[in-house]
Short mmCIF file of C-alpha atoms and ligand atoms in Angstrom, two decimals:
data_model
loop_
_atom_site.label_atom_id
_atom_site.label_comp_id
_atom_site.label_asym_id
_atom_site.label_seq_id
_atom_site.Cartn_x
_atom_site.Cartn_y
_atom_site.Cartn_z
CA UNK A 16 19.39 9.82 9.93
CA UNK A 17 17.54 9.76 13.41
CA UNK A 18 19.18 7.76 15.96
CA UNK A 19 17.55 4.17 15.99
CA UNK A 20 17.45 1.62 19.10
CA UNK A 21 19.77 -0.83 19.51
CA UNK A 22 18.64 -4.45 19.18
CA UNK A 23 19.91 -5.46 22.93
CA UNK A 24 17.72 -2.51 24.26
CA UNK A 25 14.59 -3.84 22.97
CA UNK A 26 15.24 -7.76 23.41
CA UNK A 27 16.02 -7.06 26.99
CA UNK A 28 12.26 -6.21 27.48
CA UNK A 29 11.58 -9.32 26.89
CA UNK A 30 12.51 -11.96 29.03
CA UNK A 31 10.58 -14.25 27.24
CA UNK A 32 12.18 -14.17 23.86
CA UNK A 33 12.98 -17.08 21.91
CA UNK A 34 15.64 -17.15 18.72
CA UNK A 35 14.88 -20.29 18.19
CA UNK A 36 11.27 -20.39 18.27
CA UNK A 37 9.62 -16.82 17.59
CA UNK A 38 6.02 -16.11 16.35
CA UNK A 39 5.71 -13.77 13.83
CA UNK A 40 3.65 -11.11 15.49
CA UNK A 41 6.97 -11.10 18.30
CA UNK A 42 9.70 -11.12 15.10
CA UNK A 43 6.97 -8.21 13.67
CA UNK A 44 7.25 -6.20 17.18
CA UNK A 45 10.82 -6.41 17.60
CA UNK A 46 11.09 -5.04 14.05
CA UNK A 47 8.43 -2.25 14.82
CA UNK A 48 10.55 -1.27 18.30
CA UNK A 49 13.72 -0.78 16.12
CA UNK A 50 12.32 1.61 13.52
CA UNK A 51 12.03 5.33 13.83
CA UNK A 52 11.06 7.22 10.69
CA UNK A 53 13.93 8.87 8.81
CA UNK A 54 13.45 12.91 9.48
CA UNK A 55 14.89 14.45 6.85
CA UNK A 56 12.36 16.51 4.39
CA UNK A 57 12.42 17.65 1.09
CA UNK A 58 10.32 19.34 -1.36
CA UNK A 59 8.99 18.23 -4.52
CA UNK A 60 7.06 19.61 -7.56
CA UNK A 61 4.22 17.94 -7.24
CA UNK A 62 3.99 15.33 -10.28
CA UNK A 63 7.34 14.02 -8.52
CA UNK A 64 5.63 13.05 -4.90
CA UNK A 65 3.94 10.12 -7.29
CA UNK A 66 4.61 7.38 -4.64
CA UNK A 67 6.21 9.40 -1.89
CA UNK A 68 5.03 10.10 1.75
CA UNK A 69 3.79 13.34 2.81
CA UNK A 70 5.43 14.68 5.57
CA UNK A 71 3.85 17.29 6.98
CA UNK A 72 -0.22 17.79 7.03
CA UNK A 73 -1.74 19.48 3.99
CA UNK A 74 -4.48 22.38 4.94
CA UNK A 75 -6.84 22.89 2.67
CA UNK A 76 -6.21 26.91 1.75
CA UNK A 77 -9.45 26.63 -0.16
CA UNK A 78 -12.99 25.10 0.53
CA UNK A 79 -13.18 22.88 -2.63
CA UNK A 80 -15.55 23.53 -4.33
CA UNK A 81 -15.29 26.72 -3.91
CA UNK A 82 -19.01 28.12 -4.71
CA UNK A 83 -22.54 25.72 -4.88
CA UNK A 84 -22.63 24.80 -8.29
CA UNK A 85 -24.62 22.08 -10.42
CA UNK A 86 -24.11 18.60 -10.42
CA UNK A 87 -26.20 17.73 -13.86
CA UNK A 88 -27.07 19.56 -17.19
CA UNK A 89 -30.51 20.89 -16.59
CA UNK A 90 -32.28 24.21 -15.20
CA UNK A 91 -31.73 25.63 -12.19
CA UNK A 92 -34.65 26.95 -9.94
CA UNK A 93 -35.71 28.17 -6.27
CA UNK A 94 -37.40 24.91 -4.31
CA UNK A 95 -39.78 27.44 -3.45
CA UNK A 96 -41.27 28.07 -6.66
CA UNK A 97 -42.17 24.39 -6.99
CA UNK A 98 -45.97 23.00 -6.76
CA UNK A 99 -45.22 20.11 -4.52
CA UNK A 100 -47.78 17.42 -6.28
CA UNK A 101 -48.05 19.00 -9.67
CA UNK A 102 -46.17 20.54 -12.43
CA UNK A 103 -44.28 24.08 -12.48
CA UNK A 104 -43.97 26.51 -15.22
CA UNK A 105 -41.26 28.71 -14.93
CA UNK A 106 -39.43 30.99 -17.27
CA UNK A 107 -35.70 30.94 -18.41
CA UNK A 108 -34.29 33.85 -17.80
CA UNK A 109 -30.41 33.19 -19.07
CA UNK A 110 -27.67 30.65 -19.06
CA UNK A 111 -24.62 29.48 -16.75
CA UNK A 112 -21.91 27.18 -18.02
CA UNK A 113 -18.90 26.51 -15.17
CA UNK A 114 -16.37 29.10 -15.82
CA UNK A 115 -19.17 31.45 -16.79
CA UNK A 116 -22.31 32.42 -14.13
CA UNK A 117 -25.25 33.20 -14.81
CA UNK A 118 -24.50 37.38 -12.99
CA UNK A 119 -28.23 38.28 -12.76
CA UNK A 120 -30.66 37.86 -9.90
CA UNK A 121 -33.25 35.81 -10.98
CA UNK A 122 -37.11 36.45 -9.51
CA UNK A 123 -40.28 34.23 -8.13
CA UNK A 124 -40.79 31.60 -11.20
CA UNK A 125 -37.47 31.72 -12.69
CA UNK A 126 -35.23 29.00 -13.79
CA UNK A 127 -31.95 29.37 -15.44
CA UNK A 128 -30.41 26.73 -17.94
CA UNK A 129 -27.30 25.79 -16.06
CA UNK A 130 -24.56 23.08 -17.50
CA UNK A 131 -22.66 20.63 -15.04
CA UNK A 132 -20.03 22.34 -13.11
CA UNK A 133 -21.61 26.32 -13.10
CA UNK A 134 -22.03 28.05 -10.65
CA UNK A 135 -26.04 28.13 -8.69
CA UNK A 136 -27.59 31.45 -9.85
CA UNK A 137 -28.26 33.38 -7.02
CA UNK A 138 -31.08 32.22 -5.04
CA UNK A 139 -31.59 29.17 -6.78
CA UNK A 140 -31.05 25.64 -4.54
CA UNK A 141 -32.08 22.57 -7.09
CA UNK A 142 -31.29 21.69 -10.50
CA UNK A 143 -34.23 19.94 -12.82
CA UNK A 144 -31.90 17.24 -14.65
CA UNK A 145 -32.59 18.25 -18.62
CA UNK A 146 -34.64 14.78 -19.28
CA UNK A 147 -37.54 15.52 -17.20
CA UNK A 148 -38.31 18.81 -18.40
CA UNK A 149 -40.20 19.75 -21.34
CA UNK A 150 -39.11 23.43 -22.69
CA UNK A 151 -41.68 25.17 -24.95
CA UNK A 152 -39.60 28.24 -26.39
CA UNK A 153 -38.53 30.54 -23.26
CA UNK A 154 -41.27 28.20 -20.65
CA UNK A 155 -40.19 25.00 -19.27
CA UNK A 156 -42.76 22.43 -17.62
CA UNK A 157 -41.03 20.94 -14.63
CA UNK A 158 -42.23 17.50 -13.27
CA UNK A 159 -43.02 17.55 -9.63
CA UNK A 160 -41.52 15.05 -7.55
CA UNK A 161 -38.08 16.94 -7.43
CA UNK A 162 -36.50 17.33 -4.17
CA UNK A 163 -35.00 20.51 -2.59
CA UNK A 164 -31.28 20.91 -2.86
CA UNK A 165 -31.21 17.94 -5.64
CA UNK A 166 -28.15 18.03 -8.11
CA UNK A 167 -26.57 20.69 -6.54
CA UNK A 168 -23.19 20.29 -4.87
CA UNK A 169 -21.98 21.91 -1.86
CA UNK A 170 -19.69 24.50 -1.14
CA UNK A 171 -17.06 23.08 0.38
CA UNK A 172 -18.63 19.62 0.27
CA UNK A 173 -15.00 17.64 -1.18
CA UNK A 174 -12.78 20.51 1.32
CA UNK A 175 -13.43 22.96 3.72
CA UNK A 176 -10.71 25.80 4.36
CA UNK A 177 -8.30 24.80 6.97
CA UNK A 178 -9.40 20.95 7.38
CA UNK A 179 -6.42 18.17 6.39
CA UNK A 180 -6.84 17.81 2.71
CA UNK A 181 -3.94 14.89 3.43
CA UNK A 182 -2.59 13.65 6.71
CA UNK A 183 1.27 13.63 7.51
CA UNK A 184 2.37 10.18 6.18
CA UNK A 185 -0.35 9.35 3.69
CA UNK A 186 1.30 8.06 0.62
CA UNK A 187 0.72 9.87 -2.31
CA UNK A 188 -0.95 8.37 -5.37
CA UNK A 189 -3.27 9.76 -8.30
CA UNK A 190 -6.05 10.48 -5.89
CA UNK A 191 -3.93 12.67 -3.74
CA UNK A 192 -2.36 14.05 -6.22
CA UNK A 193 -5.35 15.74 -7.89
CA UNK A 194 -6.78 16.67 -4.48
CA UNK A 195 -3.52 18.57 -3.94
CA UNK A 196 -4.38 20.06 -7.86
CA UNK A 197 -7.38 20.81 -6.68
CA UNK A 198 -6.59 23.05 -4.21
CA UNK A 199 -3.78 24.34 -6.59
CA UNK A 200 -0.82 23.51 -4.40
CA UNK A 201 2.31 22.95 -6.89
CA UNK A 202 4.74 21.73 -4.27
CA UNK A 203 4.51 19.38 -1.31
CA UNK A 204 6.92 18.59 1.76
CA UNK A 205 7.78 15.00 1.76
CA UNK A 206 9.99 12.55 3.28
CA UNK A 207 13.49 11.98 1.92
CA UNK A 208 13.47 8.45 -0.09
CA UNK A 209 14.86 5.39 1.08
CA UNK A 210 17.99 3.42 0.20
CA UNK A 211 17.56 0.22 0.24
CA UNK A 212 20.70 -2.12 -0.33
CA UNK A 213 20.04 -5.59 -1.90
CA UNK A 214 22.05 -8.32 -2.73
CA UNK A 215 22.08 -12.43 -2.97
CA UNK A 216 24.62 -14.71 -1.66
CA UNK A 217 25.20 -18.08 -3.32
CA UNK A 218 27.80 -20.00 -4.98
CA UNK A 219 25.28 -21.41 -7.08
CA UNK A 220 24.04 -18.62 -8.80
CA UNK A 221 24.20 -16.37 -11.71
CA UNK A 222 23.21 -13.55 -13.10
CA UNK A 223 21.02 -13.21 -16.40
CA UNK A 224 22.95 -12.55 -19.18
CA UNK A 225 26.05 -15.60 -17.89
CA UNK A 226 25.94 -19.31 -19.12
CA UNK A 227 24.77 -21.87 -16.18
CA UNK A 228 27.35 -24.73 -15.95
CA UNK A 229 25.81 -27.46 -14.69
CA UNK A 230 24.10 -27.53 -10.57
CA UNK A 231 23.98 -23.53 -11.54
CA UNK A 232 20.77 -21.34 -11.58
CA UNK A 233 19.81 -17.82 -11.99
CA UNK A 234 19.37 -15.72 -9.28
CA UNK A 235 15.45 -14.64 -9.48
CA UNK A 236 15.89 -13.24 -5.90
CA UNK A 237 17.40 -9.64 -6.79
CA UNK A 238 14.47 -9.44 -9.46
CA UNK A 239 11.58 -9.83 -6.75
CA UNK A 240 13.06 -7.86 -4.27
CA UNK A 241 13.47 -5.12 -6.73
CA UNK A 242 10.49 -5.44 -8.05
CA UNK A 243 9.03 -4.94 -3.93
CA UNK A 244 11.24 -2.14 -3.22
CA UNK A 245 10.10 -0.21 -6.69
CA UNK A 246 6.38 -0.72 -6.02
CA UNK A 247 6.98 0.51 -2.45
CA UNK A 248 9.05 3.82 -3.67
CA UNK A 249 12.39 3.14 -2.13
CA UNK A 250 14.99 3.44 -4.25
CA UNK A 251 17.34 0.08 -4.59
CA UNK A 252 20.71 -0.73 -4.45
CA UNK A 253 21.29 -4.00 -6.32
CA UNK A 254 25.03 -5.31 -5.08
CA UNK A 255 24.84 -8.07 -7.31
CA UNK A 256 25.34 -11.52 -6.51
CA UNK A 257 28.06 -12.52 -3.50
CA UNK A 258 29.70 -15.80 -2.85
CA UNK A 259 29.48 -18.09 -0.02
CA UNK A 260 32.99 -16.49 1.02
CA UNK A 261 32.91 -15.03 4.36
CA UNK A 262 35.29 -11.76 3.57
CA UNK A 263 33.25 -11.34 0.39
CA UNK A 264 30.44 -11.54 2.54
CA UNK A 265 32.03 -8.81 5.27
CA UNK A 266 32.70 -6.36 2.52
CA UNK A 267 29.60 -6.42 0.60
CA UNK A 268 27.85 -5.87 3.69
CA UNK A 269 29.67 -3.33 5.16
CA UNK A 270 29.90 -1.36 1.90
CA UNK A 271 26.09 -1.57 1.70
CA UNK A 272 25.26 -0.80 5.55
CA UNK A 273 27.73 2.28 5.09
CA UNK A 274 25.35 3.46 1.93
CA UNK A 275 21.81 2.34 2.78
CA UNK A 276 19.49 2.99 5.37
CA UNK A 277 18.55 -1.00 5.20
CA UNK A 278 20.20 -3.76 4.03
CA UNK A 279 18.18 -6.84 2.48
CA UNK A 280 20.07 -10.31 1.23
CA UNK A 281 18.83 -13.66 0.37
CA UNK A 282 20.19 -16.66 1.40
CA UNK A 283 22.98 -18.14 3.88
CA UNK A 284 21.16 -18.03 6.95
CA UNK A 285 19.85 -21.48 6.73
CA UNK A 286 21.22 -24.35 9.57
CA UNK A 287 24.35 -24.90 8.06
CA UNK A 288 25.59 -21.53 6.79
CA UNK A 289 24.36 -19.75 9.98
CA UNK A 290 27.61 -19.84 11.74
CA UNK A 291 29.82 -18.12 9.34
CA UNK A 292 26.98 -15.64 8.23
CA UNK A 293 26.61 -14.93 12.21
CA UNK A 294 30.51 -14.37 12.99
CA UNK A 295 30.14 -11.86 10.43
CA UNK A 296 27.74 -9.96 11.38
CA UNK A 297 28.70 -10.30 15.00
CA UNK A 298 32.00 -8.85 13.58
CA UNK A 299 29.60 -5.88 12.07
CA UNK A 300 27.29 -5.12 14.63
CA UNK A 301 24.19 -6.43 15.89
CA UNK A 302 22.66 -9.27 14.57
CA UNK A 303 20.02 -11.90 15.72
CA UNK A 304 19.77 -14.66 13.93
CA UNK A 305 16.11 -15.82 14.53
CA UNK A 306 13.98 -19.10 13.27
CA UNK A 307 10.86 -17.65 12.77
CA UNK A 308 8.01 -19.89 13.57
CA UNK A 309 6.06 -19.11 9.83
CA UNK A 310 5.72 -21.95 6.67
CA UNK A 311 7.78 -20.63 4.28
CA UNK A 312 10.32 -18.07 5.58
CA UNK A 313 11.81 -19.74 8.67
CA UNK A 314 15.56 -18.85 9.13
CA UNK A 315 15.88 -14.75 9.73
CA UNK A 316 18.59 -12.91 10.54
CA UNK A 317 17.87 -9.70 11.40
CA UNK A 318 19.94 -6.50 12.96
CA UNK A 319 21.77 -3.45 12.69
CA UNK A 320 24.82 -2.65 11.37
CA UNK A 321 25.49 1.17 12.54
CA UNK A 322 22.28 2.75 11.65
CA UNK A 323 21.25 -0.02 9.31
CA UNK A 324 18.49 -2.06 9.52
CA UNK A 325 20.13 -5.26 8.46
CA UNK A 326 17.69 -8.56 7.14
CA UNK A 327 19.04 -11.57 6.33
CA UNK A 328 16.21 -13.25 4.11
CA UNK A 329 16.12 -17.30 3.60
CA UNK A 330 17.02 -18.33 0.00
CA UNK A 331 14.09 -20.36 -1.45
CA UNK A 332 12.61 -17.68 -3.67
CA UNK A 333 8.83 -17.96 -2.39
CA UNK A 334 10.27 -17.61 1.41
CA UNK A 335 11.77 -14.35 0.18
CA UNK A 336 8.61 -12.78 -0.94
CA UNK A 337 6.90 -13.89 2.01
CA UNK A 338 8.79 -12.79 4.53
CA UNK A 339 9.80 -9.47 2.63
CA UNK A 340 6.22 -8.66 2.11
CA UNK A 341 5.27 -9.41 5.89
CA UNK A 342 8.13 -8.36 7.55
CA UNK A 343 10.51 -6.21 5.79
CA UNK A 344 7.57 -4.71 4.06
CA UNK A 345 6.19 -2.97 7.18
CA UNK A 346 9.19 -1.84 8.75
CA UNK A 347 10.10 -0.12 5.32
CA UNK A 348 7.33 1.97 5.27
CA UNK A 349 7.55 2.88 9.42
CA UNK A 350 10.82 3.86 8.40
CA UNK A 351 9.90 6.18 5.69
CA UNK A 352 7.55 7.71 7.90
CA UNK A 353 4.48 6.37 6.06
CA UNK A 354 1.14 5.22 8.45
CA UNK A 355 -0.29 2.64 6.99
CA UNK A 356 0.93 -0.41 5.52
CA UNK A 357 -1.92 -0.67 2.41
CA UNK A 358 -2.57 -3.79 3.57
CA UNK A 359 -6.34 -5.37 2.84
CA UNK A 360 -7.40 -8.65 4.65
CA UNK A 361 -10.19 -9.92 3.79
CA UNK A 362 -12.69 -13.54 4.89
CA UNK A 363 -13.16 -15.85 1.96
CA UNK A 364 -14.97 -19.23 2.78
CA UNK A 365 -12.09 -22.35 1.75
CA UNK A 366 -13.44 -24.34 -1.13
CA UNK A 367 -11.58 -27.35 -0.05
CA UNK A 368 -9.52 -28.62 3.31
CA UNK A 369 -6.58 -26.79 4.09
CA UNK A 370 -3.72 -28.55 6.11
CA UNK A 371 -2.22 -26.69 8.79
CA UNK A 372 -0.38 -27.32 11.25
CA UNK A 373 -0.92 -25.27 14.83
CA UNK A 374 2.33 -23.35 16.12
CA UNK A 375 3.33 -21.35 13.26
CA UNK A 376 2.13 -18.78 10.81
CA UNK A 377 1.55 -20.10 7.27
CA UNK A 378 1.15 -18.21 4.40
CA UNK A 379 -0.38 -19.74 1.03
CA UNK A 380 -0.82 -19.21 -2.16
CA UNK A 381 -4.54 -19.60 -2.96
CA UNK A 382 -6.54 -18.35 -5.99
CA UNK A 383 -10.10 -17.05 -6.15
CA UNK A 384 -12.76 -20.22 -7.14
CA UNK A 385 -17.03 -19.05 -7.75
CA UNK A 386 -18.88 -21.79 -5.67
CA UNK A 387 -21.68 -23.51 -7.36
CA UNK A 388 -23.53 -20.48 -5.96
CA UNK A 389 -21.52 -17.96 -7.44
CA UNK A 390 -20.07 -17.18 -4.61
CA UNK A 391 -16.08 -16.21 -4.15
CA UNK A 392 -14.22 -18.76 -2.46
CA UNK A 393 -10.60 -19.44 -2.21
CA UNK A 394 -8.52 -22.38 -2.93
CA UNK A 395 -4.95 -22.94 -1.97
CA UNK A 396 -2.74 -23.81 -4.92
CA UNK A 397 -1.72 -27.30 -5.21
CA UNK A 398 2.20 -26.87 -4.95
CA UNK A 399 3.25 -24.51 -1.76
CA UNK A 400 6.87 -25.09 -2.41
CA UNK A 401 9.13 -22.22 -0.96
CA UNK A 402 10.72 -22.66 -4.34
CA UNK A 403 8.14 -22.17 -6.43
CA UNK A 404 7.52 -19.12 -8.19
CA UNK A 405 5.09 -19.38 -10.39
CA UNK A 406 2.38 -19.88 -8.25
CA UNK A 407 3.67 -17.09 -6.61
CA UNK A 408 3.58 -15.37 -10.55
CA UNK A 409 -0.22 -16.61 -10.50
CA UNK A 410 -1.92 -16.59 -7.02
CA UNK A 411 -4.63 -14.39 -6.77
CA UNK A 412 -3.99 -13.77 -3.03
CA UNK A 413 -1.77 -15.22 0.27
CA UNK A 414 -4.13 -16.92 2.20
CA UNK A 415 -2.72 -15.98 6.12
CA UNK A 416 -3.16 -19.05 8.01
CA UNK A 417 -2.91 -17.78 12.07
CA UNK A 418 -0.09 -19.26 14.60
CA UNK A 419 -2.87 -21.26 16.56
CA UNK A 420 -5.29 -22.29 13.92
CA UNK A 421 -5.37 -26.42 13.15
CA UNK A 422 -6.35 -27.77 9.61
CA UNK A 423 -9.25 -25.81 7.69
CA UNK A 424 -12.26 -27.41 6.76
CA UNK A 425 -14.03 -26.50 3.25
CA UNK A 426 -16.38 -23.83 3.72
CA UNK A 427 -14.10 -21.62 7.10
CA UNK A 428 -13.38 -18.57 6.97
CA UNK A 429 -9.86 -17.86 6.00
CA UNK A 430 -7.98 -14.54 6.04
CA UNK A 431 -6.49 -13.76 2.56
CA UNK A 432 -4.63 -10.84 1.62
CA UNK A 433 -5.21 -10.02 -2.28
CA UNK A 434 -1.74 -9.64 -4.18
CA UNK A 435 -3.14 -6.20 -5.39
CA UNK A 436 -2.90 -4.99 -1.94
CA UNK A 437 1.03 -6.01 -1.27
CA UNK A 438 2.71 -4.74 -4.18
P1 AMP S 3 20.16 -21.24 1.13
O1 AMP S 3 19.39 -20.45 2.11
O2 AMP S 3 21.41 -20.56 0.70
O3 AMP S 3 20.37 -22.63 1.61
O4 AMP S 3 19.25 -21.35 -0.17
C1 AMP S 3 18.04 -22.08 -0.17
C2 AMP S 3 17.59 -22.40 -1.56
O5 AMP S 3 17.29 -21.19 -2.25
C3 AMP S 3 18.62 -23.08 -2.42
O6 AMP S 3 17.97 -24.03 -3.23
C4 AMP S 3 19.22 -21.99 -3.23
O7 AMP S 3 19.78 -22.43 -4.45
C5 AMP S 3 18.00 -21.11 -3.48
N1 AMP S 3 18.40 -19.74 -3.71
C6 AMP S 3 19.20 -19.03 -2.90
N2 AMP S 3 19.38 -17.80 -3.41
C7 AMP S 3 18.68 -17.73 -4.55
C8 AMP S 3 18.48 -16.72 -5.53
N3 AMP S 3 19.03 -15.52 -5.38
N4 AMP S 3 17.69 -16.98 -6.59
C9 AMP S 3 17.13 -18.21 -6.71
N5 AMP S 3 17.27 -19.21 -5.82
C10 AMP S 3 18.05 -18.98 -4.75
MG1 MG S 4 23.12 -20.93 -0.23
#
């Protein structure tokens, strides 16, 4: 694994930092200034790069397509031959189906009857689609009106030879992977997969499957996060559940650091369970522990532990998502050498008020409403609890309130990210 920064180099540039009061475009930037992308490369048939990131630039060997060919079932015919202003009679002179050209040379007032996908006859520029033309034995009665060049695609119009079919870093997903098809490359260099380590820490919970004595509840953390570290590729380490015991703690996480190229846990970082979580991860390495200024998701610890990136998530279930999806989230993909973070944000008009409160970053849950007008608005859902997942399990979209921003009225602009776009 590349050499990563340490966390004193980068929090000595700034003078200005605050653990106990940090926006979350600073927390975001200190987390971007730690992360270099892994190096290491591997190659893969290419069904298997489903989900991966390409690590090198793909060329296109080929111009795709390779030779002008029709875009419609119809006839194919020289522009020139056309009456512009009144109808052409031509004569058919063969047939060309893709796979199977027409080989002849066809003259002055000759049309061939080409299918979608063959090749253009030689000398021939524009395809009559088959409704407009009326065919009387080997004669066919074209309309006028056509244009030059219509219904034909280009040589070379999807790919040219030599340009970047896919840029270093794209991830890979069913569009790439039949452009790669397409220019019949069966293997593709791409960036070794992540480990991600995961695990919760609680003396409260359990795991499915285990009876809940009373004050006990199951731990729905280790289910979300995997569920974010599947859709994002990496593969994860589940460590199970660990107990507010600080030498469980120092094993579990040293076991994981020692295995994963990040480390993820929920939980024991709030006020009163800082202090032992910090001693050990002071004892570790290098840990911050950080109150983020952003409703839900406050309390962050966040380090390295040898080349680990180390995040120590809150525990309320909704805080987890959030601040995995806007802060782990990003850094995972850096890290796995990927260039963009997928991440749409969009301006919907608020349907109703929206309390906020300046200094912090919120994000809510909010679900798409049709004005009278028809038009899409969002609303945010009526219970933001941190613990509260299923309004997490129905929210349409996080609606991103900024740091500044004071209450919303009905009818702002507000930026939402749609939950299609994080997972
Ligand atoms: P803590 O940060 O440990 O104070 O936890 C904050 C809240 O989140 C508490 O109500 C915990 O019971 C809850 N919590 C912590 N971990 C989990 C988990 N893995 N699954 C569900 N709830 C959790
Ligand atoms: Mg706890």
């Amino acid at each position: 694994m590349t050499d990563q920064r340490s966390l004193a180099d980068v929090l000595q540039q700034r003078p200005s930092f605050n653990p106990e009061s940090l926006s979350v475009a600073e927390a975001a930037q200190i987390i971007d200034q730690l992360v270099t992308p892994v190096g290491a490369i591997e190659s893969l048939a290419l069904r298997d790069t489903l989900g991966r990131i390409a690590a090198v630039d793909v060329l296109s060997t080929l111009d795709v397509p390779a030779h002008d060919n029709s875009a419609m079932d119809g006839f194919s015919v020289r522009s020139a031959d056309l009456r512009p202003g009144a109808s052409t009679t031509l004569r058919v002179v063969g047939a060309a189906l893709a796979g199977r050209p027409f080989l002849g040379s066809p003259q002055p007032g000759e049309a061939v009857r080409v299918m979608t996908g063959a090749l253009m006859p030689f000398g021939h520029d524009t395809v009559i689609v088959q409704e407009v033309v009326q065919v009387q034995g080997e004669q066919i009665t074209v309309p006028p009106g056509q244009l030059a060049g219509q219904n034909r695609r280009l040589r070379g119009e999807d790919l040219s030879r030599g340009s970047v079919a896919i840029p270093s870093g794209r991830q890979i997903g069913p569009a790439e992977l039949g452009l790669l098809a397409s220019l019949g490359i069966a293997e593709l260099k791409i960036r070794r997969r992540l480990r991600v380590a995961f695990f919760s820490t609680g003396d409260e919970l359990r795991s499915i499957g285990e009876p809940l004595a009373e004050g006990q509840i199951y731990d729905s953390n280790r289910y979300t996060l995997f569920g974010m570290l599947r859709r994002l590729g990496v593969e994860g380490l589940d460590l199970g559940v660990v107990p507010d015991d600080p030498a469980a703690l120092e094993r579990t996480v040293a076991a994981a650091a020692a295995s994963a190229d990040v480390v993820v846990s929920s939980a024991g970082v709030s006020v009163g369970e800082a202090d032992f979580t910090r001693s050990v991860m002071g004892r570790l390495g290098e840990v911050g522990f950080w109150k983020i200024a952003m409703r839900p998701g406050r309390p962050l610890a966040f380090g390295k532990i040898g080349q680990a990136l180390y995040f120590g998530l809150p525990g309320n279930p909704v805080a987890v998502m959030i601040t995995f999806l806007f802060l782990v989230r990003p850094a995972l993909i850096k890290l796995a050498g990927g260039t963009a973070n997928g991440l749409t944000t969009i301006q919907v008009r608020a349907a109703q008020p929206i309390r906020k409160r300046p200094g912090r970053t919120e994000y809510q849950r909010g679900a798409w409403v049709p004005s009278p007008t028809g038009e899409m608005t969002v609303q945010v859902m009526a219970n933001q609890g941190s613990g509260v997942l299923s309004s997490m399990a129905q929210a349409d979209c996080i609606v991103v309130l900024a740091h500044e921003r004071p209450s919303i009225d009905a009818g702002e602009f507000v930026d939402c990210v749609p939950m299609g776009s994080l997972f």
